[in-house]
Amino acid sequence: MHEEKTEDMKYLRHDIAQTWLAIALSLVVYIGSYSHASAQQLTQSGLDAGRFVTTIDGKQTGLFTLTNNNGMEACITNYGARLVSLMTPNWTGRMEDVVLGYDNIGDYIVQGQNFGATMGRYVGRISGPAFTIDGKIFPLQDNGKGYISHGGNPGFQNRVWDVVEQGPQKLVLRYVSPDGENGFPGELTVLLTYTLTDQNSLDVDFNAITTKPTVINFTNHSFFNISGEPNRDILSHHLWIDSKRYAEYDKNKNVTGKWRKVKRTPFNFKKPREIGERIDRDNEQLAITNGYDHTFLLRHPANMRKPAAILYEPRSGRTLTVYTTEPAIHIYTANGLKGDQRGKGGILYGKRSAVCLETMHPSDSPNKPQFPSTLLRPGENYHSKTVFKFSTEPKILMKK
């Protein structure tokens, strides 16, 4: 991270008292210009917006708050276009935060965890690392393991996005990825719109254009614990997935290009099941990832009237229903968390304390022609939308 002094500070050449007064005034102007809550005014989720103010690569970061007419609140930082907190009601109407994250920008930078982040240019792995378009090979950033993951380092999750528009219930962010970033061709302009609706949904909407043929695959990497108690694991959450097949891994967690049937396996969520019911079964695919960390092919891709997945937590009564235009959803049960990362409220996030519902195309699609294409050409507009809808009506889930 590189921090630069503001223009006001550069030209201050007065005594100490005058200097501190100028700094204080400049901070007030800066925070006000971004329409943040002041440092003295906490968000509903308990966040201090002042702790998200810094400069990275010459760009300013901050915290942006959306609220709907039902009292829901979403807090987002433009560092990595991350969802930081999401307050939703339980069955009694009590508002609780249902996503993992940190309460300051420094931890997001130093800890390197993808809580709530926007992943790109390509979420998941690309083997080689390289792909071919129109007969031309494009080598990608090499991590020494034979693949590139989540678009390389730095990825979209490490970039400061520009704020294009902010309203009470909508935030529009933009990132322009330069031609050749981490090996990907084409200057890619991405618009991301977060909308907190009065139907109690958080809508995540991507649009992108490119100057050269390229491949893209975006997702939101929120870690959900819809109990509202992130000190508890998610093993008693009930999960339903609209899928009959999931992507097979080799022993090194690279997709083979084959789709396995979920029938008679721990991957069968065609009827609601507790996540923890079969997560530790003796299963070769589960052993590779120490739990669920797999991509499920959706039965009704791009059909926004059909749920892709439904998550239900019985104690709080919350139901999270996911709708998407994407062809697949990746389920990750936070098997890699070790209880050594302290998040919001001072809580140490333990193993399986959250579940990610990542709508996306499968990993390594550019090298697997049997997978849905991720190719984007100049003149085309990429569009992807995912809706995370909350309610306290478990009967919707139990009918599936």
Tab-separated table of C-alpha atoms in Angstrom:
chain	number	residue	atom	x	y	z
A	1	MET	CA	0.000	0.000	0.000
A	2	HIS	CA	1.219	3.477	-0.824
A	3	GLU	CA	-0.288	6.489	0.899
A	4	GLU	CA	0.011	9.973	-0.539
A	5	LYS	CA	-0.493	13.244	1.333
A	6	THR	CA	-3.414	15.396	0.244
A	7	GLU	CA	-2.736	18.581	-1.702
A	8	ASP	CA	-3.693	20.627	1.343
A	9	MET	CA	-1.071	18.875	3.462
A	10	LYS	CA	1.666	19.323	0.870
A	11	TYR	CA	1.480	23.080	1.079
A	12	LEU	CA	1.073	23.487	4.835
A	13	ARG	CA	4.114	25.239	6.230
A	14	HIS	CA	2.736	26.700	9.436
A	15	ASP	CA	3.121	25.842	13.093
A	16	ILE	CA	1.911	22.556	14.595
A	17	ALA	CA	-1.453	23.894	15.772
A	18	GLN	CA	-2.299	25.289	12.341
A	19	THR	CA	-1.209	22.054	10.682
A	20	TRP	CA	-3.449	19.846	12.804
A	21	LEU	CA	-6.376	22.194	12.265
A	22	ALA	CA	-5.908	21.988	8.491
A	23	ILE	CA	-5.705	18.199	8.581
A	24	ALA	CA	-8.915	17.988	10.574
A	25	LEU	CA	-10.715	20.291	8.172
A	26	SER	CA	-9.439	18.433	5.105
A	27	LEU	CA	-10.689	15.124	6.501
A	28	VAL	CA	-14.153	16.589	7.042
A	29	VAL	CA	-14.252	17.816	3.437
A	30	TYR	CA	-12.914	14.512	2.096
A	31	ILE	CA	-15.395	12.341	3.939
A	32	GLY	CA	-18.281	14.646	3.069
A	33	SER	CA	-17.363	14.593	-0.626
A	34	TYR	CA	-17.834	10.838	-0.670
A	35	SER	CA	-21.184	10.989	1.173
A	36	HIS	CA	-19.885	8.752	3.949
A	37	ALA	CA	-21.180	8.610	7.455
A	38	SER	CA	-18.896	10.640	9.693
A	39	ALA	CA	-16.337	8.875	11.867
A	40	GLN	CA	-18.521	9.666	14.924
A	41	GLN	CA	-21.621	8.174	13.344
A	42	LEU	CA	-21.600	4.389	13.176
A	43	THR	CA	-23.538	2.388	10.629
A	44	GLN	CA	-26.322	0.081	11.767
A	45	SER	CA	-23.788	-2.755	11.590
A	46	GLY	CA	-21.432	-0.835	13.906
A	47	LEU	CA	-18.889	0.271	11.297
A	48	ASP	CA	-16.953	3.534	11.573
A	49	ALA	CA	-16.659	4.946	8.045
A	50	GLY	CA	-13.519	6.837	9.041
A	51	ARG	CA	-11.648	3.555	9.375
A	52	PHE	CA	-12.154	2.890	5.652
A	53	VAL	CA	-10.570	6.139	4.474
A	54	THR	CA	-7.120	5.867	2.904
A	55	THR	CA	-5.291	6.259	-0.404
A	56	ILE	CA	-4.094	3.266	-2.429
A	57	ASP	CA	-2.237	3.683	-5.720
A	58	GLY	CA	-3.291	7.310	-5.766
A	59	LYS	CA	-7.012	6.550	-5.346
A	60	GLN	CA	-9.204	7.247	-2.335
A	61	THR	CA	-11.120	4.515	-0.557
A	62	GLY	CA	-14.200	4.790	1.592
A	63	LEU	CA	-17.287	3.108	2.944
A	64	PHE	CA	-20.685	3.544	1.279
A	65	THR	CA	-23.999	2.734	2.930
A	66	LEU	CA	-27.228	1.630	1.234
A	67	THR	CA	-30.550	1.342	3.079
A	68	ASN	CA	-33.993	0.240	1.929
A	69	ASN	CA	-37.413	1.231	3.245
A	70	ASN	CA	-37.603	-1.897	5.409
A	71	GLY	CA	-34.536	-1.060	7.488
A	72	MET	CA	-32.047	-3.312	5.705
A	73	GLU	CA	-28.521	-1.953	5.309
A	74	ALA	CA	-25.605	-2.852	3.046
A	75	CYS	CA	-22.132	-1.355	3.556
A	76	ILE	CA	-19.688	-1.501	0.642
A	77	THR	CA	-16.116	-0.332	0.185
A	78	ASN	CA	-14.711	0.597	-3.194
A	79	TYR	CA	-11.505	-1.270	-2.308
A	80	GLY	CA	-12.145	-4.493	-4.204
A	81	ALA	CA	-15.826	-3.465	-4.621
A	82	ARG	CA	-16.443	-5.459	-1.444
A	83	LEU	CA	-19.617	-6.056	0.494
A	84	VAL	CA	-18.504	-5.344	4.074
A	85	SER	CA	-21.742	-5.864	6.000
A	86	LEU	CA	-25.365	-6.757	5.288
A	87	MET	CA	-28.035	-6.222	7.930
A	88	THR	CA	-31.179	-8.321	7.456
A	89	PRO	CA	-34.096	-9.141	9.813
A	90	ASN	CA	-34.590	-12.460	11.554
A	91	TRP	CA	-38.039	-13.934	12.185
A	92	THR	CA	-38.643	-11.507	15.108
A	93	GLY	CA	-37.557	-8.495	13.042
A	94	ARG	CA	-34.177	-8.154	14.721
A	95	MET	CA	-31.516	-6.839	12.334
A	96	GLU	CA	-28.240	-8.774	12.228
A	97	ASP	CA	-25.162	-8.828	10.011
A	98	VAL	CA	-25.097	-11.929	7.798
A	99	VAL	CA	-21.705	-11.634	6.062
A	100	LEU	CA	-18.135	-11.978	7.326
A	101	GLY	CA	-15.670	-9.123	7.003
A	102	TYR	CA	-13.396	-6.624	8.728
A	103	ASP	CA	-14.183	-3.306	10.388
A	104	ASN	CA	-11.319	-1.378	8.773
A	105	ILE	CA	-9.562	-1.042	5.423
A	106	GLY	CA	-6.168	-2.052	6.812
A	107	ASP	CA	-7.242	-5.594	7.617
A	108	TYR	CA	-8.625	-6.072	4.104
A	109	ILE	CA	-5.248	-5.047	2.707
A	110	VAL	CA	-3.010	-6.983	5.100
A	111	GLN	CA	-5.032	-10.157	5.744
A	112	GLY	CA	-5.510	-10.939	2.053
A	113	GLN	CA	-8.862	-12.669	2.590
A	114	ASN	CA	-11.559	-12.355	-0.100
A	115	PHE	CA	-14.442	-11.496	2.235
A	116	GLY	CA	-17.177	-9.867	0.141
A	117	ALA	CA	-14.825	-9.147	-2.761
A	118	THR	CA	-15.508	-8.783	-6.461
A	119	MET	CA	-13.341	-11.394	-8.177
A	120	GLY	CA	-11.871	-10.911	-11.659
A	121	ARG	CA	-10.816	-10.878	-14.346
A	122	TYR	CA	-11.442	-14.572	-14.019
A	123	VAL	CA	-12.707	-16.176	-10.809
A	124	GLY	CA	-11.401	-19.706	-10.336
A	125	ARG	CA	-8.435	-21.239	-12.096
A	126	ILE	CA	-7.141	-21.172	-15.661
A	127	SER	CA	-4.655	-23.946	-16.325
A	128	GLY	CA	-1.378	-23.511	-18.167
A	129	PRO	CA	-1.626	-20.724	-17.233
A	130	ALA	CA	-2.714	-19.703	-20.720
A	131	PHE	CA	-5.599	-19.782	-23.166
A	132	THR	CA	-6.040	-19.451	-26.921
A	133	ILE	CA	-8.279	-17.079	-28.881
A	134	ASP	CA	-8.440	-17.193	-32.689
A	135	GLY	CA	-5.285	-19.315	-32.816
A	136	LYS	CA	-3.225	-16.955	-30.642
A	137	ILE	CA	-1.886	-18.147	-27.286
A	138	PHE	CA	-2.097	-15.728	-24.356
A	139	PRO	CA	0.271	-16.655	-21.492
A	140	LEU	CA	-0.972	-15.486	-18.112
A	141	GLN	CA	0.698	-14.553	-14.854
A	142	ASP	CA	2.354	-17.729	-13.553
A	143	ASN	CA	2.175	-18.581	-9.859
A	144	GLY	CA	4.544	-21.502	-10.319
A	145	LYS	CA	1.776	-24.061	-9.817
A	146	GLY	CA	0.600	-24.401	-13.396
A	147	TYR	CA	-2.452	-22.179	-13.135
A	148	ILE	CA	-3.622	-18.632	-12.453
A	149	SER	CA	-6.237	-18.172	-9.741
A	150	HIS	CA	-8.901	-15.455	-9.458
A	151	GLY	CA	-7.342	-13.396	-12.246
A	152	GLY	CA	-3.885	-13.217	-10.703
A	153	ASN	CA	-2.269	-10.790	-8.291
A	154	PRO	CA	-3.347	-8.073	-8.051
A	155	GLY	CA	-6.875	-8.996	-9.070
A	156	PHE	CA	-10.059	-6.944	-9.080
A	157	GLN	CA	-10.341	-7.612	-5.340
A	158	ASN	CA	-7.125	-5.605	-4.794
A	159	ARG	CA	-8.065	-2.585	-6.910
A	160	VAL	CA	-9.716	0.684	-5.924
A	161	TRP	CA	-12.871	1.113	-7.988
A	162	ASP	CA	-14.168	4.508	-9.085
A	163	VAL	CA	-17.500	5.650	-7.691
A	164	VAL	CA	-19.735	6.513	-10.652
A	165	GLU	CA	-23.062	6.978	-8.872
A	166	GLN	CA	-24.386	6.752	-5.346
A	167	GLY	CA	-27.953	6.917	-4.127
A	168	PRO	CA	-29.798	5.771	-0.997
A	169	GLN	CA	-30.325	2.282	-2.444
A	170	LYS	CA	-27.838	2.071	-5.330
A	171	LEU	CA	-24.069	2.240	-5.782
A	172	VAL	CA	-22.366	2.098	-9.193
A	173	LEU	CA	-18.632	1.329	-9.305
A	174	ARG	CA	-16.231	1.195	-12.263
A	175	TYR	CA	-12.865	-0.413	-12.862
A	176	VAL	CA	-10.874	-0.155	-16.086
A	177	SER	CA	-8.514	-3.119	-16.378
A	178	PRO	CA	-5.620	-2.210	-18.700
A	179	ASP	CA	-4.743	-4.243	-21.768
A	180	GLY	CA	-2.374	-7.013	-20.691
A	181	GLU	CA	-3.156	-6.898	-16.976
A	182	ASN	CA	-1.820	-10.208	-15.606
A	183	GLY	CA	-1.660	-11.378	-19.228
A	184	PHE	CA	-5.318	-10.855	-20.169
A	185	PRO	CA	-5.819	-9.105	-23.535
A	186	GLY	CA	-7.894	-6.002	-24.090
A	187	GLU	CA	-8.718	-2.948	-22.057
A	188	LEU	CA	-11.739	-4.074	-20.068
A	189	THR	CA	-14.203	-1.548	-18.644
A	190	VAL	CA	-16.404	-2.985	-15.907
A	191	LEU	CA	-19.462	-1.392	-14.316
A	192	LEU	CA	-20.760	-2.984	-11.128
A	193	THR	CA	-24.105	-1.922	-9.676
A	194	TYR	CA	-25.169	-2.840	-6.139
A	195	THR	CA	-28.892	-2.271	-5.484
A	196	LEU	CA	-30.653	-2.819	-2.159
A	197	THR	CA	-34.301	-3.232	-3.099
A	198	ASP	CA	-37.498	-2.840	-1.098
A	199	GLN	CA	-38.128	-6.530	-1.796
A	200	ASN	CA	-35.238	-7.191	0.634
A	201	SER	CA	-32.801	-8.293	-2.028
A	202	LEU	CA	-29.246	-7.228	-2.747
A	203	ASP	CA	-28.816	-7.194	-6.525
A	204	VAL	CA	-25.313	-7.493	-8.001
A	205	ASP	CA	-25.193	-6.430	-11.640
A	206	PHE	CA	-22.117	-6.523	-13.913
A	207	ASN	CA	-21.648	-4.950	-17.340
A	208	ALA	CA	-18.380	-4.990	-19.302
A	209	ILE	CA	-16.906	-4.114	-22.692
A	210	THR	CA	-13.486	-4.881	-24.148
A	211	THR	CA	-11.169	-3.471	-26.815
A	212	LYS	CA	-9.820	-6.923	-27.784
A	213	PRO	CA	-11.169	-10.480	-27.646
A	214	THR	CA	-10.739	-11.725	-24.080
A	215	VAL	CA	-12.218	-14.042	-21.434
A	216	ILE	CA	-13.951	-12.893	-18.255
A	217	ASN	CA	-15.641	-14.477	-15.259
A	218	PHE	CA	-16.812	-12.307	-12.343
A	219	THR	CA	-18.466	-13.128	-9.039
A	220	ASN	CA	-19.175	-11.714	-5.614
A	221	HIS	CA	-17.261	-13.641	-2.961
A	222	SER	CA	-19.368	-12.925	0.123
A	223	PHE	CA	-19.059	-15.294	3.067
A	224	PHE	CA	-22.598	-15.790	4.407
A	225	ASN	CA	-23.633	-16.872	7.880
A	226	ILE	CA	-27.344	-16.105	7.894
A	227	SER	CA	-27.751	-17.053	11.535
A	228	GLY	CA	-26.384	-13.586	12.261
A	229	GLU	CA	-23.970	-15.243	14.689
A	230	PRO	CA	-20.597	-15.635	12.936
A	231	ASN	CA	-19.071	-17.278	15.994
A	232	ARG	CA	-21.211	-20.323	15.063
A	233	ASP	CA	-20.512	-22.614	12.114
A	234	ILE	CA	-22.918	-23.045	9.213
A	235	LEU	CA	-23.254	-26.831	9.442
A	236	SER	CA	-26.888	-26.572	10.596
A	237	HIS	CA	-27.815	-24.299	7.678
A	238	HIS	CA	-30.091	-26.083	5.192
A	239	LEU	CA	-29.093	-25.898	1.528
A	240	TRP	CA	-30.976	-26.604	-1.696
A	241	ILE	CA	-29.297	-26.373	-5.122
A	242	ASP	CA	-30.997	-26.539	-8.515
A	243	SER	CA	-28.404	-28.933	-9.916
A	244	LYS	CA	-27.914	-32.541	-10.929
A	245	ARG	CA	-24.184	-32.295	-11.748
A	246	TYR	CA	-21.005	-30.847	-10.320
A	247	ALA	CA	-17.524	-30.310	-11.750
A	248	GLU	CA	-14.982	-33.050	-11.092
A	249	TYR	CA	-11.519	-32.259	-9.666
A	250	ASP	CA	-8.250	-34.086	-10.141
A	251	LYS	CA	-6.093	-34.705	-7.058
A	252	ASN	CA	-4.611	-31.190	-7.357
A	253	LYS	CA	-8.014	-29.466	-7.357
A	254	ASN	CA	-7.952	-28.718	-11.078
A	255	VAL	CA	-11.210	-29.316	-12.936
A	256	THR	CA	-10.994	-32.238	-15.355
A	257	GLY	CA	-13.756	-31.037	-17.675
A	258	LYS	CA	-16.128	-33.799	-16.563
A	259	TRP	CA	-19.475	-33.304	-14.852
A	260	ARG	CA	-20.323	-35.869	-12.173
A	261	LYS	CA	-23.880	-36.750	-11.180
A	262	VAL	CA	-24.907	-35.691	-7.679
A	263	LYS	CA	-27.266	-38.655	-7.297
A	264	ARG	CA	-26.344	-40.931	-4.376
A	265	THR	CA	-23.458	-38.666	-3.332
A	266	PRO	CA	-22.909	-36.023	-0.608
A	267	PHE	CA	-23.306	-33.440	-3.394
A	268	ASN	CA	-27.007	-34.098	-3.818
A	269	PHE	CA	-28.885	-31.026	-2.604
A	270	LYS	CA	-31.903	-31.506	-4.870
A	271	LYS	CA	-33.808	-31.751	-1.603
A	272	PRO	CA	-32.873	-29.465	1.314
A	273	ARG	CA	-30.150	-30.958	3.487
A	274	GLU	CA	-28.131	-29.670	6.399
A	275	ILE	CA	-24.705	-28.672	5.122
A	276	GLY	CA	-23.001	-30.596	7.903
A	277	GLU	CA	-24.963	-33.792	7.366
A	278	ARG	CA	-22.519	-35.297	4.848
A	279	ILE	CA	-19.634	-32.834	4.648
A	280	ASP	CA	-17.189	-35.209	6.358
A	281	ARG	CA	-18.254	-38.355	4.519
A	282	ASP	CA	-15.569	-40.617	3.098
A	283	ASN	CA	-15.648	-39.216	-0.417
A	284	GLU	CA	-12.706	-38.702	-2.753
A	285	GLN	CA	-13.960	-35.335	-4.058
A	286	LEU	CA	-14.678	-33.980	-0.569
A	287	ALA	CA	-11.256	-35.139	0.612
A	288	ILE	CA	-9.512	-33.066	-2.064
A	289	THR	CA	-11.007	-29.842	-0.679
A	290	ASN	CA	-11.672	-30.815	2.965
A	291	GLY	CA	-15.352	-30.021	2.506
A	292	TYR	CA	-17.527	-28.384	-0.120
A	293	ASP	CA	-15.595	-26.214	-2.569
A	294	HIS	CA	-17.250	-27.248	-5.823
A	295	THR	CA	-19.044	-25.860	-8.864
A	296	PHE	CA	-22.596	-27.028	-9.558
A	297	LEU	CA	-24.089	-26.816	-13.058
A	298	LEU	CA	-27.532	-25.210	-12.822
A	299	ARG	CA	-30.559	-26.881	-14.358
A	300	HIS	CA	-32.162	-23.585	-15.405
A	301	PRO	CA	-29.279	-21.308	-16.438
A	302	ALA	CA	-30.089	-17.643	-17.056
A	303	ASN	CA	-33.668	-18.131	-15.825
A	304	MET	CA	-34.170	-15.415	-13.216
A	305	ARG	CA	-37.576	-16.821	-12.269
A	306	LYS	CA	-36.019	-20.093	-11.062
A	307	PRO	CA	-33.906	-20.099	-7.878
A	308	ALA	CA	-30.341	-21.313	-8.303
A	309	ALA	CA	-29.935	-22.078	-4.602
A	310	ILE	CA	-31.761	-21.559	-1.319
A	311	LEU	CA	-30.145	-21.322	2.108
A	312	TYR	CA	-32.193	-21.573	5.320
A	313	GLU	CA	-31.158	-21.182	8.958
A	314	PRO	CA	-33.794	-22.481	11.375
A	315	ARG	CA	-32.920	-20.582	14.569
A	316	SER	CA	-33.078	-17.126	12.965
A	317	GLY	CA	-35.737	-18.118	10.442
A	318	ARG	CA	-33.795	-16.451	7.640
A	319	THR	CA	-34.006	-17.725	4.098
A	320	LEU	CA	-31.585	-16.573	1.388
A	321	THR	CA	-32.698	-17.302	-2.166
A	322	VAL	CA	-30.224	-16.843	-5.025
A	323	TYR	CA	-31.265	-16.016	-8.585
A	324	THR	CA	-28.712	-15.594	-11.359
A	325	THR	CA	-28.073	-15.317	-15.081
A	326	GLU	CA	-24.924	-17.426	-14.611
A	327	PRO	CA	-24.780	-21.106	-15.651
A	328	ALA	CA	-23.242	-22.400	-12.411
A	329	ILE	CA	-22.873	-21.755	-8.697
A	330	HIS	CA	-19.779	-22.517	-6.641
A	331	ILE	CA	-20.375	-23.613	-3.049
A	332	TYR	CA	-17.512	-23.032	-0.612
A	333	THR	CA	-17.931	-23.842	3.087
A	334	ALA	CA	-14.963	-21.804	4.373
A	335	ASN	CA	-12.901	-24.901	5.037
A	336	GLY	CA	-9.724	-22.810	4.985
A	337	LEU	CA	-10.620	-20.475	7.851
A	338	LYS	CA	-8.585	-21.369	10.936
A	339	GLY	CA	-9.846	-19.096	13.691
A	340	ASP	CA	-6.834	-16.803	13.405
A	341	GLN	CA	-8.548	-13.924	11.574
A	342	ARG	CA	-10.362	-11.435	13.771
A	343	GLY	CA	-13.332	-9.870	12.040
A	344	LYS	CA	-16.088	-7.408	12.858
A	345	GLY	CA	-17.017	-7.311	16.518
A	346	GLY	CA	-13.680	-8.872	17.444
A	347	ILE	CA	-14.913	-12.327	16.440
A	348	LEU	CA	-12.384	-14.935	15.367
A	349	TYR	CA	-13.694	-16.622	12.223
A	350	GLY	CA	-13.397	-20.372	12.566
A	351	LYS	CA	-13.460	-23.230	10.127
A	352	ARG	CA	-16.786	-23.503	8.297
A	353	SER	CA	-18.169	-20.344	9.888
A	354	ALA	CA	-19.617	-19.255	6.533
A	355	VAL	CA	-20.737	-20.478	3.149
A	356	CYS	CA	-20.041	-18.752	-0.182
A	357	LEU	CA	-22.651	-18.880	-2.947
A	358	GLU	CA	-20.575	-17.782	-5.942
A	359	THR	CA	-22.546	-17.506	-9.171
A	360	MET	CA	-20.147	-17.910	-12.088
A	361	HIS	CA	-18.912	-19.870	-15.086
A	362	PRO	CA	-16.821	-22.950	-14.274
A	363	SER	CA	-13.082	-22.743	-13.735
A	364	ASP	CA	-10.859	-23.199	-16.795
A	365	SER	CA	-13.708	-22.692	-19.260
A	366	PRO	CA	-11.309	-21.068	-21.787
A	367	ASN	CA	-9.481	-24.429	-22.010
A	368	LYS	CA	-12.567	-26.637	-21.726
A	369	PRO	CA	-14.745	-26.232	-24.852
A	370	GLN	CA	-17.406	-28.463	-23.266
A	371	PHE	CA	-17.944	-25.760	-20.613
A	372	PRO	CA	-20.059	-22.636	-21.237
A	373	SER	CA	-18.022	-19.993	-23.050
A	374	THR	CA	-16.520	-16.968	-21.272
A	375	LEU	CA	-15.342	-15.252	-24.481
A	376	LEU	CA	-16.084	-11.548	-24.915
A	377	ARG	CA	-15.355	-9.708	-28.162
A	378	PRO	CA	-15.210	-5.995	-29.017
A	379	GLY	CA	-18.658	-4.618	-29.761
A	380	GLU	CA	-20.326	-7.087	-27.381
A	381	ASN	CA	-21.701	-6.156	-23.964
A	382	TYR	CA	-21.144	-8.604	-21.139
A	383	HIS	CA	-23.971	-8.694	-18.622
A	384	SER	CA	-24.359	-10.817	-15.503
A	385	LYS	CA	-26.839	-10.408	-12.669
A	386	THR	CA	-27.283	-12.151	-9.339
A	387	VAL	CA	-30.004	-11.483	-6.776
A	388	PHE	CA	-29.577	-12.367	-3.099
A	389	LYS	CA	-33.139	-12.233	-1.731
A	390	PHE	CA	-33.849	-12.476	1.989
A	391	SER	CA	-37.031	-13.485	3.758
A	392	THR	CA	-38.221	-15.292	6.874
A	393	GLU	CA	-40.404	-17.798	5.034
A	394	PRO	CA	-38.779	-21.237	5.254
A	395	LYS	CA	-41.834	-22.850	3.654
A	396	ILE	CA	-40.477	-21.674	0.287
A	397	LEU	CA	-37.428	-23.828	0.868
A	398	MET	CA	-39.195	-26.839	2.342
A	399	LYS	CA	-41.447	-27.246	-0.702
A	400	LYS	CA	-38.412	-27.948	-2.909
